[in-house]
Protein backbone atom coordinates (compact mmCIF):
# COMPACT_ATOMS: atom_id res chain seq x y z
CA UNK A 1 80.96 87.75 129.00
CA UNK A 2 80.79 84.04 128.33
CA UNK A 3 77.08 83.88 129.16
CA UNK A 4 76.27 87.05 127.24
CA UNK A 5 77.93 85.52 124.17
CA UNK A 6 76.03 82.27 124.64
CA UNK A 7 72.75 84.17 125.02
CA UNK A 8 73.45 86.06 121.80
CA UNK A 9 74.27 82.84 119.95
CA UNK A 10 70.98 81.37 121.13
CA UNK A 11 68.96 84.30 119.80
CA UNK A 12 68.74 86.70 122.71
CA UNK A 13 68.38 90.25 121.35
CA UNK A 14 67.23 92.35 124.30
CA UNK A 15 69.33 95.44 123.56
CA UNK A 16 67.46 97.74 125.92
CA UNK A 17 67.79 95.39 128.88
CA UNK A 18 71.50 94.92 128.28
CA UNK A 19 72.36 98.54 127.58
CA UNK A 20 70.47 100.04 130.52
CA UNK A 21 70.79 97.35 133.18
CA UNK A 22 73.16 98.35 136.02
CA UNK A 23 74.37 94.74 136.21
CA UNK A 24 76.28 95.32 132.95
CA UNK A 25 77.83 98.62 134.09
CA UNK A 26 81.34 97.23 134.58
CA UNK A 27 81.28 95.54 131.17
CA UNK A 28 80.38 98.61 129.10
CA UNK A 29 84.01 99.46 128.38
CA UNK A 30 84.94 95.84 127.52
CA UNK A 31 85.54 95.41 123.78
CA UNK A 32 83.79 92.02 123.80
CA UNK A 33 80.69 93.61 125.30
CA UNK A 34 80.80 96.43 122.76
CA UNK A 35 81.06 93.94 119.88
CA UNK A 36 78.13 91.86 121.11
CA UNK A 37 75.97 94.97 121.59
CA UNK A 38 76.89 96.12 118.10
CA UNK A 39 75.82 92.73 116.69
CA UNK A 40 72.54 92.92 118.61
CA UNK A 41 71.87 96.46 117.35
CA UNK A 42 72.66 95.40 113.76
CA UNK A 43 70.31 92.41 114.03
CA UNK A 44 67.52 94.56 115.45
CA UNK A 45 67.97 97.20 112.75
CA UNK A 46 67.89 94.52 110.07
CA UNK A 47 64.69 93.00 111.48
CA UNK A 48 63.08 96.44 111.73
CA UNK A 49 63.93 97.17 108.12
CA UNK A 50 62.38 93.85 107.03
CA UNK A 51 59.24 94.62 109.01
CA UNK A 52 58.99 98.08 107.50
CA UNK A 53 59.46 96.68 103.99
CA UNK A 54 56.82 94.05 104.58
CA UNK A 55 54.38 96.63 105.95
CA UNK A 56 54.86 98.83 102.89
CA UNK A 57 54.32 95.89 100.57
CA UNK A 58 51.01 95.07 102.23
CA UNK A 59 49.72 98.60 101.59
CA UNK A 60 50.21 98.28 97.84
């Protein structure tokens, strides 16, 4: 968990790798893991929304 937190703090946002990697299987019920994944998902959603907004603005 320590290294996952450090990776997140340093900008790592690979949600797919984390969520579907068997190496993280035992951590999936850990509240710290769930919180970090939620932060990653929120960051990704925010970035996607910014990209979508920017793309729409270019079409105008």
